[in-house]
Every structure is written in structure tokens, then in C-alpha cells.
Amino acid sequence: MLNAKIPSGPLENKWADYKGHCKLVNPANKRKLEVIVVGTGLAGASAAASLGELGYKVKAFCFQDSPRRAHSIAAQGGINAAKNYQNDGDSVFRLFYDTIKGGDYRAREANVHRLAEVSTNIIDQCVAQGVPFAREYGGLLSNRSFGGTQVQRTFYAAGQTGQQLLIGAYQALERQVALGNVTMYSRHEMLEVVTIDGKARGIIARDLVNGKLERHFGHAVLLCSGGYGNVFYLSTNAMGSNVTAAWKAHKKGAAFANPCFTQIHPTCIPVSGDHQSKLTLMSESLRNDGRIWVPKKQNDTRKATDIPEEERDYYLERRYPAFGNLVPRDVASRAAKERCDAGYGVGSSKQAVYLDYADAILRYGKIEAGKQGRSNVSEEEIIAMGKEVVKAKYGNLFDMYEKITGENPYEVPMRIYPAVHYTMGGLWVDYELQTTVPGLYALGEANFSDHGANRLGASALMQGLADGYFVIPYTLGNNLADEIYSKAIETTHPAFEEAEKAVSDRINHLMNIKGKQTVESFHKRLGKIMWDKCGMARNKEGLEQAIREIQALKKEFWSDVRIPGEVNEMNTELDKANRVADFIELGELMCVDALTRDESCGGHFREEFQTPEGEALRDDAGHMYVSAWELKGEHQWELHKEPLNYEVIKPTQRNYK
């Protein structure tokens, strides 16, 4: 079932050889071929813009009122690229190696090397679009460090890199809309994939304003719909982020890969109460200059500023001296959880650690004083100058923290705790980004391909734009070259009628349950099961219990959910019910996947499998594969394994000490 289609030859030549030998579609024939793009974040907007520029007839769908509201806008810290501007030893190979190692040797070599290769092109593309990357005094693009690396390769625009990159992609997309090459469908949600003769040939979408179902044909369908972190209810994802598009593809035969590989981000504002519906990310870039610590004394109730230096435990610097505060996200998250569980947590909940900028402010202040040639400068002046430097680099993040918590992070340390952020799992795709359903592709976070069991910081933006701008134009053309004789299929075809009827029946079934419980209450309950039993730590007993609880929750949902309003109107509660129903089914598969993977790797931490020091203990002999799940029936999946063969890198126990 699984054919990764990895080109032969040396790793560093695979992508160049592929591009040199893939089939092409001439410009006149491109105008006859229709492509559907679902989702208009970085992956979707860049893909739709690129394909429109090439001449394909593109239809782009987003459930927001504008592509500018895609969740890609929330990315803060930066985007990786192997430019080696700092001359600090970076290279395409080192970016490739760091990504494979950071993913705990559970990613496909060929895809990751291609990602590292095209990373340099992304920066040039974005600069040409006018993305305002931060620059050094002399005008060169600035770089900073991120977790899991020892070089500076992360390009950034203050703490709003995602927003600036999305605006660049959005401009490119809107240009194609104006030229008539792309037709934009905002406030539309894909609710079904239409397959004809085993190939994806279109979608059923719901107009979220008037509730009507629509049929759309495409010679190919590209899913760029993001990740599924909201299965946990509380996450850093936008409230609307969901798994529905990917899950509908899964139910139509697309294998779902590594669903249990969830990323927990170590730098989030802690939960403050039951009233919360989402969590706020504080960029990993803050770990560049901020130092993470807890009191050395258990249950210490003193204010952070009252705890002297010698009574502070900078535990990441202590445990991982080589990388310090810049260890990968999974390592930093587990270390924070371990300290809090051991009684060293801070804040009223004791489920937080400190992220402190006092040292950085002093350091930058002294540098500024040196620039001005001043030697007798008071500490107050040094601190004031240091704060201005920090404000220039991270100001909007500090402002955001103060608005949410009411505390000034220039004066007191931030309090942070891990939270669900990104999902490395997703639809299984081959080297061409095609799923197991011919004609159906998955790009960006919607696929599984590049991050293994843990994504390194600043790699999500890199993958989304790489897939959309530089990969799919070649790989899609290679397959559409065989479709130039395939005429557009009328949406009156029985397959479209059948698919629309299935969507309509499901919606009407949901509306007619008329139970007593809200959609939100079911989502919250699912999230608690997932966080408690399939979150930062998992074990066999907990996962087995979670599967039983989710199955019972599904039964209860389909018998007692209450959805107000009508079908043929704007009904956000119905939209949410559709998504939560899919989350419930996904949650079960995530637990099944975690239960079958008898090892710890990256974000998947099975308590039974850890080293004496509490680090993840992989089982390369038994589990060096991609888990690709095929749906067989309700509560039934078949596991297919894609072996991971490392030709260049030798997998070893990850060591950041």
C-alpha cells in the first residue's frame, strides 16, 4: 500500500535529479487542468499562488473570511534557512541533520534533505515579496538561534514572522485572483472528498454563510488545512483549527500517519482556570536570551525577585550544558513538567516555571554603553538601555504577555508552562506529497512528512512555504501530465450526488439528535481525556482506558448533543459539532497509535520506556518506521509500516548535554 517514491541516487542529488526528469505540462494544457486547494495558510496560499502563476485553473477554499486570518498568522519566532550568514558553521547538511536528530530519527531522509535544500530559496522569495525581515546595522538579514541547534539560522520579523510571511503569500495569491487564475471561496468548509475511479476528483463544500452545500470538480485536490492540536481542546491553535478536511480524506482511504506524534511547546502562558478556551504561545525565540529557572527549595512561595541567585535552579543549563536553554521543545517541556511534578513549580497553580530576562537586559545595556564609549554608567541607565534593546527584539511578545497576565516582564520573570502546539502526524504522503488516494495531496502541517517525532522550532513556516512554492509545482505537474486528456467531469456525476447526500444526511442526523449537552462540553471532556492520558506522558494502562472513554464519549455525543439553529443558515454551532465529531474519532486513533508504539521518541513519551536519567528511550530495532493507519470500520484500523532507512545519518541516542 505504501510506496514512498523516493528517487534513487545519492541523497544530495535526489531532488535535482527528480526535477530534471519529472514530466511537465505545457502552458496551453495547464489552462485546461483544474486544481482545488483547501486551506489558505502559508502552504495553501503559496501553493495556490504558484499554481495560478503557472497557468492552472485554481479554486482556493478557506473557512475564514479572508486568507489573512489563517492560523499561520500566529507564528511568532521565525523561519529556518541554511544561509550561513553568520559564518558559524551552518550548511544544508547541518540543517538536514539537526531536523532529523530533532525529530528523534523518525522522519524520512529524502524529504528532510529536500526541505533543507529549498530553505535558502524561501528567504529570497520572501524578501522579493517585501517581507520585512529584521536586519543588522549594516543592512544584512539578521538571524537568531532556536532550540535543537548550535547555529543562528532563524530569520524573523520581531515576534510576528508568521503574519509577515502570510501577508507576502496572500499578496501573491491575490495577484492571481485579480488575474483570474485563482477563484477564491472564503467562508467555505470542505466536508467531503469526491473520488471517481479511485482518484480524487473534487470536494463537497458548505457555504458557512447560508448553509448550502456545493460541488466542485478538480483534476487534483490539495489539502493544506493545518494540524489537529485542538483535539486537546486547550492548545495554542486558533479556535477554528480542526482536522475535518484531513479526516474526511482518511475516511475516503487516505492513510493517517503517526497520529500520536504531538508537539508540546515549552513556552506558553500557563492555564489560569476552567474558563479558558485556548492557550497563548510565547515564542521560542525568547529562549535565546531568557533563562529558565525554578527555586531550589520545594514549594517556595517567595516572589521571584526575592529569591537570590544562589537559590535558583537553572535546570536546563544544569542538565544540558551544551545546549542550555536551547534544547529541543520536547526535552524542555518534559524538564519543566518534571520540576513542577517534583514540587518546584511557581505561581498560584505551581504548574509554571520562570523565564527571566534580567541577565539579558543587563548584558545588552552594557553593550549599548560600550557602543557609546561610556564607562561610568549607573546600573539604572544600563538597565534602561538594555530594556530598549530587548524591546526592539521582542517588544510585541512582552506587550502580549503583560496584557494577558497583568505583569510587566521587563521587571519580573515571565511564568511559562508547556502546552499543545503542533502536530507532526498527519496524512501519509509520498515524496511527491501525494496521499494513498491518487490525485489527493497534503501540504504543510496537514501531512506527516518532515518533522519525525518532534518539530524543531522555526521549521513549520519553512515546511509550509517549501511545499507550496517549491515542491508541489514540480510534483503535481509530474502527475497531471497524464491528465491532459481527462476532461472536466460535470458535478452532476453520481459520485458527486452520492457524496453530497452523505454530507447532507450527516448534518441532518446531527441536527435531529436534539439532546441536552452542548458541543463545547463534549470537546472539553475529550480534551481532558487526551491531555491526561495521551498528552506529555503516556502509559499502557492510561491509553487503554482513554480508548474506552473516547468510544463511550462518541456514543454519548451522537445520542445527546444539542445543536440550536437551522441547517440552511449561518450556524457556527453546527460547524463546531461537525469538527468535534471528527476530533472524537481522531482522538481514538491517536491513543491506538500511541499504544502500539512501545518506545519513547520525541513528543511521544511512554513512561515505561525511559533512560535512568528520564530521557526518551527509543527502540530502533522494533519501531523505526512510519505508522500509517488505514480505516477499516468503526473503531477498526489496519497498521501499515513504512520502514525508515537511513543511508547518510547514523541514528544514535539524542544527546544535548
XYZ file of C-alpha atoms in Angstrom:
657
model
C 0.000 0.000 0.000
C 2.834 2.419 0.826
C 5.157 3.458 -1.987
C 7.184 6.485 -0.922
C 8.505 7.016 -4.480
C 11.872 8.157 -3.176
C 14.197 8.798 -6.139
C 17.313 6.665 -6.439
C 20.847 8.018 -6.240
C 22.841 9.944 -3.628
C 20.752 11.861 -1.096
C 22.104 15.263 -2.117
C 21.190 14.632 -5.785
C 17.686 13.184 -5.397
C 15.713 16.430 -5.688
C 17.816 17.860 -8.528
C 17.536 14.593 -10.453
C 13.791 14.442 -9.813
C 13.279 17.976 -11.137
C 15.431 17.204 -14.152
C 13.450 14.123 -15.139
C 9.857 14.764 -13.987
C 7.109 15.144 -16.568
C 5.986 18.649 -17.495
C 2.674 20.154 -18.626
C 2.899 22.755 -21.377
C 1.292 26.176 -20.758
C -1.665 25.584 -23.074
C -2.522 22.323 -21.329
C -2.190 23.859 -17.855
C -5.122 26.116 -18.689
C -7.302 23.017 -19.166
C -6.463 21.498 -15.776
C -8.352 22.422 -12.606
C -6.807 22.221 -9.141
C -8.601 22.569 -5.795
C -6.654 23.957 -2.828
C -8.274 23.526 0.592
C -6.855 25.927 3.158
C -5.072 29.222 2.502
C -2.451 29.464 5.216
C 1.201 29.507 4.243
C 1.097 26.120 2.481
C -2.234 26.714 0.747
C -1.711 30.349 -0.223
C 1.783 29.694 -1.587
C 0.583 26.608 -3.499
C -2.471 28.364 -4.970
C -0.368 31.413 -5.945
C 2.373 29.279 -7.520
C -0.026 27.040 -9.443
C -2.053 30.039 -10.595
C 1.141 31.718 -11.781
C 1.965 28.582 -13.780
C -1.406 28.781 -15.521
C -3.529 26.113 -13.828
C -7.188 26.908 -13.098
C -7.173 27.022 -9.309
C -10.028 27.100 -6.798
C -8.942 28.033 -3.267
C -11.143 27.439 -0.216
C -10.860 28.800 3.315
C -13.351 28.740 6.169
C -12.192 32.179 7.363
C -13.498 35.402 5.864
C -10.033 36.037 4.374
C -6.822 34.053 3.857
C -5.154 36.668 6.059
C -6.897 35.085 9.053
C -5.288 31.667 8.586
C -3.596 30.327 11.723
C -0.181 30.721 10.070
C -0.508 34.346 11.131
C 0.050 33.313 14.761
C 3.596 32.013 14.225
C 5.967 34.225 16.133
C 9.648 33.414 16.307
C 10.969 32.837 12.805
C 11.709 30.633 9.815
C 14.809 28.471 9.347
C 17.098 28.585 6.325
C 20.655 27.351 5.793
C 22.072 30.662 4.528
C 25.053 30.666 6.940
C 25.048 34.474 7.050
C 26.752 34.390 10.464
C 29.542 32.157 9.102
C 29.053 29.996 12.192
C 29.253 26.593 10.536
C 25.743 26.228 9.134
C 25.051 24.354 5.894
C 22.294 22.481 4.096
C 23.622 19.263 5.595
C 23.636 20.665 9.143
C 20.035 21.889 8.831
C 19.110 18.460 7.466
C 20.974 16.709 10.306
C 19.513 18.935 13.055
C 15.990 18.327 11.738
C 16.410 14.545 11.606
C 18.031 14.446 15.045
C 15.473 16.868 16.498
C 12.715 14.573 15.211
C 14.371 11.698 17.112
C 15.170 9.787 13.894
C 11.547 9.224 12.901
C 11.457 11.309 9.684
C 12.127 10.351 6.078
C 15.660 11.325 4.999
C 14.844 12.260 1.399
C 12.022 14.664 2.297
C 14.011 16.388 5.038
C 17.071 16.876 2.828
C 14.875 18.436 0.145
C 13.415 20.759 2.778
C 16.906 21.865 3.815
C 17.902 22.412 0.173
C 14.972 24.660 -0.743
C 15.068 26.589 2.551
C 17.515 29.097 1.085
C 15.183 29.821 -1.848
C 12.329 30.627 0.528
C 14.169 33.568 2.069
C 14.992 35.028 -1.354
C 11.365 34.590 -2.426
C 10.024 36.314 0.693
C 12.499 39.202 0.539
C 11.448 39.754 -3.088
C 7.821 39.906 -1.885
C 8.761 42.603 0.609
C 8.621 40.589 3.823
C 10.241 42.923 6.405
C 12.747 40.568 7.995
C 14.832 42.011 10.825
C 18.183 43.361 9.659
C 21.569 44.015 11.202
C 23.009 47.543 11.434
C 24.736 47.136 8.059
C 21.539 46.056 6.310
C 22.121 42.283 6.172
C 19.286 40.000 7.276
C 19.507 39.160 10.967
C 19.425 35.642 12.414
C 18.782 34.197 15.848
C 19.014 30.765 17.444
C 16.235 28.295 18.135
C 16.068 25.072 20.138
C 17.953 21.985 18.998
C 20.648 23.869 17.078
C 24.006 25.423 17.817
C 23.965 27.893 14.917
C 21.950 31.011 14.124
C 19.754 30.231 11.119
C 16.354 31.622 12.064
C 15.140 34.639 10.086
C 12.474 36.708 11.819
C 10.311 39.813 11.801
C 10.168 40.728 15.500
C 7.654 38.323 17.088
C 5.245 38.330 14.144
C 7.097 36.374 11.484
C 4.084 34.272 10.543
C 1.966 37.346 9.943
C 4.538 38.948 7.669
C 5.133 35.745 5.685
C 1.391 35.188 5.317
C 0.895 38.717 4.017
C 3.601 38.014 1.427
C 1.908 34.787 0.317
C -1.501 36.490 0.441
C -0.295 39.243 -1.903
C 0.956 36.640 -4.357
C -2.382 34.812 -4.084
C -4.487 37.936 -4.536
C -2.499 38.859 -7.634
C -3.524 35.555 -9.180
C -7.131 36.126 -8.083
C -7.074 39.514 -9.840
C -5.616 37.917 -12.979
C -8.418 35.329 -12.996
C -6.138 32.331 -12.465
C -7.423 31.631 -8.941
C -11.032 31.691 -7.805
C -11.328 32.381 -4.078
C -14.041 30.774 -1.938
C -13.953 32.271 1.545
C -16.294 31.128 4.345
C -16.445 27.688 2.748
C -15.568 24.457 4.549
C -14.692 21.189 2.830
C -16.820 18.366 4.221
C -16.074 15.524 1.775
C -13.625 14.336 -0.860
C -15.205 13.089 -4.085
C -13.464 10.110 -5.690
C -14.189 8.720 -9.152
C -12.497 5.515 -10.373
C -10.200 5.616 -7.353
C -8.961 9.179 -7.967
C -9.754 12.375 -6.076
C -11.886 14.447 -8.436
C -13.399 17.136 -6.285
C -14.925 18.139 -2.980
C -18.228 18.910 -1.313
C -18.035 22.247 0.491
C -20.503 24.012 2.766
C -21.066 27.735 2.388
C -20.812 28.760 6.048
C -22.865 31.923 5.485
C -26.028 30.393 4.040
C -25.504 26.708 4.882
C -25.782 25.467 1.290
C -23.728 22.517 0.054
C -21.703 22.990 -3.130
C -19.970 20.588 -5.538
C -16.576 21.439 -7.010
C -14.567 19.445 -9.551
C -10.781 19.308 -9.716
C -8.257 17.169 -11.561
C -6.383 17.176 -8.242
C -7.190 18.183 -4.662
C -4.577 19.722 -2.359
C -5.278 19.656 1.383
C -3.430 22.468 3.178
C -5.685 22.588 6.228
C -3.167 22.601 9.079
C -2.843 20.427 12.157
C -5.131 18.805 14.701
C -3.820 20.136 18.031
C -7.322 21.256 19.058
C -8.195 17.626 19.721
C -6.813 18.515 23.178
C -9.302 21.416 23.462
C -6.699 23.627 25.155
C -3.869 24.364 22.738
C -2.048 27.287 21.154
C -4.072 26.757 17.949
C -6.737 29.149 16.730
C -10.208 28.148 17.912
C -11.290 27.218 14.390
C -8.315 24.972 13.612
C -9.570 21.437 13.056
C -8.900 18.036 11.499
C -12.050 17.773 9.384
C -10.522 18.072 5.890
C -7.770 15.561 6.657
C -10.182 13.253 8.472
C -12.634 13.207 5.549
C -9.704 12.229 3.323
C -8.774 9.499 5.813
C -12.323 8.117 5.705
C -12.081 8.065 1.903
C -8.975 5.867 2.007
C -6.030 8.188 2.730
C -3.719 6.668 5.332
C -3.181 8.725 8.501
C 0.439 8.661 9.652
C 1.961 8.955 13.136
C -1.178 10.490 14.724
C 0.286 10.189 18.244
C 3.238 12.470 17.422
C 2.057 15.699 19.060
C 4.330 18.582 19.929
C 4.168 20.156 23.349
C 5.623 23.684 23.291
C 7.555 24.576 26.460
C 6.980 28.325 26.339
C 3.276 29.073 26.848
C 1.345 31.172 29.325
C 0.053 28.714 31.981
C -3.605 27.731 32.326
C -5.376 30.172 34.633
C -8.727 28.452 35.133
C -11.595 26.376 33.745
C -12.935 29.367 31.823
C -10.157 29.207 29.204
C -10.813 28.023 25.669
C -7.272 28.354 24.304
C -3.699 28.967 25.405
C -1.219 31.622 24.322
C 2.209 30.848 22.953
C 5.244 32.863 23.976
C 7.739 32.454 21.148
C 10.606 30.006 21.452
C 12.818 32.888 20.360
C 12.525 34.135 23.949
C 14.736 31.208 24.967
C 17.574 32.899 23.047
C 18.110 35.474 25.766
C 15.796 34.375 28.572
C 16.991 31.981 31.281
C 14.615 29.345 32.630
C 14.677 28.528 36.331
C 12.768 27.358 39.399
C 13.552 27.832 43.104
C 15.929 25.264 44.613
C 13.553 24.954 47.571
C 10.318 22.978 47.135
C 7.020 24.855 47.475
C 8.820 28.207 47.667
C 6.197 30.954 47.961
C 8.543 33.942 47.722
C 8.327 36.383 44.815
C 10.828 35.673 42.044
C 12.650 38.937 42.710
C 13.088 37.957 46.391
C 14.869 34.682 45.566
C 18.663 35.242 45.481
C 20.788 33.906 42.626
C 22.314 31.094 44.672
C 18.830 29.730 45.488
C 17.755 29.438 41.833
C 17.989 26.255 39.778
C 18.670 26.989 36.113
C 17.786 23.371 35.444
C 18.183 23.312 31.641
C 21.652 24.832 31.888
C 22.455 22.340 34.638
C 21.184 19.247 32.821
C 22.103 20.151 29.238
C 25.227 22.344 29.366
C 25.979 22.102 25.607
C 22.559 23.468 24.547
C 21.302 25.019 27.790
C 18.003 26.848 27.361
C 18.017 25.984 23.631
C 17.312 22.255 23.889
C 14.522 20.996 21.590
C 10.915 21.579 22.569
C 10.130 18.062 23.733
C 13.191 17.981 26.006
C 12.456 21.422 27.503
C 8.780 20.548 28.019
C 9.458 17.308 29.863
C 12.098 19.004 32.020
C 9.589 21.691 33.065
C 6.953 19.070 33.858
C 9.454 17.065 35.907
C 10.400 20.110 38.018
C 6.761 21.057 38.628
C 5.741 17.475 39.438
C 8.612 17.325 41.936
C 7.240 20.341 43.812
C 9.399 23.158 42.434
C 6.718 24.839 40.319
C 5.897 28.535 40.741
C 2.809 30.733 40.657
C -0.537 30.072 42.308
C -1.065 26.803 40.425
C 2.529 25.604 40.936
C 2.324 24.496 37.292
C 4.787 27.007 35.877
C 8.495 27.864 35.698
C 10.220 31.225 35.311
C 11.582 32.689 32.054
C 13.846 35.502 33.202
C 15.257 38.408 31.153
C 17.169 40.229 33.907
C 20.586 38.954 32.754
C 19.863 39.738 29.093
C 18.752 43.277 29.915
C 21.991 43.903 31.826
C 24.121 42.333 29.079
C 22.522 44.363 26.291
C 22.689 47.522 28.397
C 26.435 47.138 28.885
C 26.890 46.564 25.151
C 24.956 49.754 24.390
C 27.047 51.697 26.902
C 30.186 50.340 25.223
C 28.912 51.441 21.809
C 28.547 54.956 23.165
C 32.032 54.867 24.684
C 30.683 55.416 28.187
C 32.403 53.758 31.157
C 30.894 55.298 34.304
C 27.254 54.402 33.736
C 24.835 53.747 36.578
C 23.070 50.396 36.781
C 19.735 52.173 36.301
C 20.923 53.627 32.984
C 22.336 50.264 31.882
C 19.014 48.566 32.648
C 17.104 51.290 30.792
C 19.303 50.891 27.698
C 19.067 47.097 27.916
C 15.275 47.247 28.053
C 15.237 49.265 24.824
C 17.283 46.589 23.036
C 15.034 43.804 24.318
C 12.000 45.862 23.315
C 13.297 46.154 19.752
C 13.805 42.377 19.500
C 10.833 41.023 21.469
C 8.645 44.014 22.340
C 5.339 42.808 20.948
C 5.732 39.473 22.787
C 6.393 41.280 26.071
C 3.361 43.515 25.475
C 1.190 40.479 24.787
C 2.346 38.801 27.993
C 1.578 41.913 30.058
C -1.899 42.284 28.551
C -2.784 38.684 29.400
C -1.192 38.377 32.841
C -1.071 41.947 34.127
C 2.636 41.533 34.934
C 5.489 43.519 33.391
C 8.069 41.003 32.087
C 10.727 43.735 31.898
C 10.522 43.923 35.706
C 9.589 40.379 36.803
C 10.222 36.980 35.142
C 7.529 35.509 32.900
C 5.773 32.386 34.094
C 5.553 29.676 31.426
C 4.428 26.055 31.141
C 4.218 23.539 28.260
C 1.097 23.333 26.075
C -0.060 21.507 22.939
C 1.197 23.362 19.879
C 1.913 21.469 16.629
C 1.160 18.020 15.276
C 3.896 16.110 13.479
C 1.418 13.420 12.431
C -0.944 13.916 9.509
C -1.948 12.344 6.233
C 0.684 9.956 4.894
C 2.277 11.306 1.716
C 4.972 10.049 -0.620
C 7.958 12.051 -1.904
C 5.562 13.869 -4.249
C 3.277 14.891 -1.349
C 0.536 12.608 -2.701
C -1.566 10.619 -0.243
C -2.551 6.976 -0.722
C -5.539 8.290 -2.717
C -4.313 9.203 -6.245
C -4.874 12.849 -7.070
C -5.172 13.829 -3.398
C -2.206 15.741 -1.916
C -1.408 17.057 1.545
C 0.916 20.016 2.201
C 2.294 21.710 5.296
C 1.148 20.629 8.751
C -1.641 18.536 7.203
C 0.940 15.912 6.180
C 3.358 13.930 8.339
C 6.489 14.092 6.278
C 9.274 16.298 7.594
C 9.426 16.528 11.373
C 9.563 12.982 12.729
C 8.518 12.732 16.388
C 9.363 16.353 17.275
C 9.454 19.510 15.162
C 12.346 21.869 15.692
C 11.344 25.475 16.243
C 11.012 27.710 13.150
C 10.571 24.711 10.839
C 6.780 24.899 10.397
C 6.898 28.075 8.309
C 9.803 26.608 6.369
C 7.897 23.425 5.505
C 4.645 25.190 4.594
C 6.341 27.543 2.137
C 8.698 24.880 0.796
C 5.765 22.591 -0.031
C 3.725 25.367 -1.638
C 6.312 27.410 -3.523
C 8.998 24.903 -4.458
C 7.803 21.278 -4.219
C 4.197 20.930 -5.376
C 4.665 22.845 -8.689
C 7.018 20.050 -9.811
C 5.385 17.001 -8.237
C 1.828 17.966 -9.185
C 2.902 18.623 -12.769
C 4.593 15.223 -12.899
C 1.225 13.581 -12.226
C -1.066 15.974 -14.073
C 0.934 15.382 -17.254
C -1.064 12.146 -17.511
C -4.378 14.004 -17.055
C -4.268 16.357 -20.049
C -6.755 14.138 -21.904
C -9.102 13.980 -18.900
C -11.933 16.403 -19.467
C -13.567 18.168 -16.521
C -16.268 15.972 -15.008
C -19.712 17.501 -14.562
C -20.760 17.822 -10.937
C -23.991 16.026 -11.839
C -21.927 12.823 -11.895
C -23.362 10.159 -9.495
C -20.207 10.321 -7.344
C -20.866 13.990 -6.589
C -24.540 13.325 -5.872
C -23.668 10.450 -3.565
C -21.028 12.468 -1.717
C -23.341 15.443 -1.231
C -26.109 13.179 0.042
C -23.732 11.625 2.595
C -22.786 15.098 3.872
C -26.415 16.223 3.987
C -27.511 13.076 5.834
C -24.779 13.522 8.439
C -25.681 17.174 9.028
C -29.379 16.382 9.360
C -28.583 13.493 11.708
C -26.617 15.858 13.941
C -29.396 18.463 13.935
C -32.082 15.890 14.732
C -30.377 14.443 17.825
C -31.802 17.314 19.897
C -30.095 16.173 23.073
C -29.231 18.161 26.184
C -25.458 18.679 26.083
C -23.539 21.390 24.249
C -20.874 20.703 21.637
C -18.391 22.627 23.787
C -18.940 20.333 26.781
C -18.102 17.266 24.670
C -14.987 18.957 23.282
C -13.801 19.858 26.797
C -14.303 16.287 28.012
C -12.430 14.882 25.023
C -9.597 17.337 25.625
C -9.230 16.305 29.261
C -9.065 12.606 28.335
C -6.451 13.315 25.681
C -4.282 15.604 27.853
C -4.400 13.349 30.913
C -3.790 10.055 29.114
C -2.196 10.889 25.726
C -0.504 14.209 26.477
C 3.024 14.936 27.678
C 3.340 11.426 29.098
C 1.513 8.218 28.196
C 1.392 4.676 29.564
C -0.294 1.432 28.523
C -2.961 1.446 31.207
C -3.897 5.082 30.627
C -4.104 4.685 26.849
C -6.313 1.605 27.105
C -8.568 3.485 29.491
C -8.632 6.520 27.166
C -9.744 4.385 24.208
C -12.690 3.028 26.216
C -13.626 6.511 27.438
C -13.485 8.028 23.946
C -15.628 5.239 22.499
C -18.213 5.893 25.221
C -17.971 9.656 24.599
C -18.616 9.136 20.889
C -21.736 7.124 21.639
C -22.953 9.786 24.041
C -22.203 12.594 21.559
C -24.278 11.001 18.804
C -27.212 10.483 21.165
C -27.258 13.588 23.386
C -25.633 16.583 21.647
C -27.808 19.654 21.206
C -27.318 21.992 18.230
C -29.532 25.100 18.101
C -30.478 26.890 14.893
C -31.205 25.562 11.427
C -29.231 23.801 8.681
C -29.695 26.312 5.864
C -28.308 29.345 7.641
C -25.136 30.518 9.329
C -24.811 28.076 12.216
C -21.448 28.142 13.967
C -22.586 25.544 16.488
C -23.287 23.092 13.666
C -19.874 23.849 12.158
C -18.278 23.123 15.526
C -20.288 19.910 16.008
C -19.032 18.559 12.671
C -15.456 19.254 13.739
C -15.777 17.842 17.262
C -17.314 14.636 15.870
C -14.170 14.209 13.768
C -11.902 15.073 16.715
C -13.510 12.319 18.788
C -12.719 9.701 16.136
C -9.201 11.079 15.668
C -8.607 11.007 19.437
C -9.282 7.290 19.493
C -6.799 6.664 16.669
C -4.158 8.787 18.416
C -4.452 6.609 21.510
C -4.382 3.420 19.416
C -1.219 4.642 17.686
C 0.446 5.616 20.977
C -0.456 2.218 22.446
C 1.171 0.274 19.611
C 4.408 2.303 19.696
C 6.264 0.598 22.563
C 9.021 3.178 22.787
C 9.582 6.823 23.636
C 10.656 9.199 20.870
C 10.391 12.951 20.576
C 6.969 14.162 21.679
C 5.763 10.583 22.223
C 6.864 9.786 25.778
C 5.787 6.384 27.080
C 6.568 6.280 30.798
C 7.547 2.603 30.553
C 10.339 3.443 28.108
C 12.839 5.939 29.531
C 16.504 6.028 30.427
C 17.653 6.175 34.077
C 18.044 9.962 33.575
C 14.415 10.248 32.456
C 15.153 10.763 28.751
C 13.213 9.176 25.871
C 14.281 5.582 25.170
C 13.847 4.662 21.502
C 13.547 1.156 20.108
C 15.156 1.432 16.677
C 15.104 -2.323 16.097
C 11.361 -2.579 16.625
C 9.928 0.814 15.739
C 11.998 2.585 13.104
C 9.023 3.073 10.807
C 6.188 5.432 9.948
C 2.861 4.229 11.351
C 0.316 4.607 8.541
C -3.236 3.715 9.544
C -5.958 2.597 7.131
C -9.564 2.875 8.303
C -11.388 -0.460 8.120
C -14.590 0.274 10.026
C -15.858 1.913 13.198
C -13.149 1.594 15.883
C -11.091 -0.509 13.433
C -7.820 0.404 11.737
C -5.110 -1.580 9.989
C -1.483 -0.585 10.579
C 0.852 -0.293 7.592
C 4.532 0.335 8.266
C 6.860 2.370 6.074
C 10.419 1.424 7.115
C 12.767 4.347 7.678
C 16.097 3.570 6.039
C 18.895 5.942 6.992
C 21.597 5.947 4.329
C 23.516 9.031 5.464
C 22.733 9.631 9.128
C 23.501 7.059 11.811
C 20.707 7.115 14.434
C 22.057 7.485 17.971
C 20.621 8.287 21.367
C 19.884 12.025 21.282
C 22.296 13.918 23.488
C 22.033 17.649 24.153
C 24.363 17.620 27.149
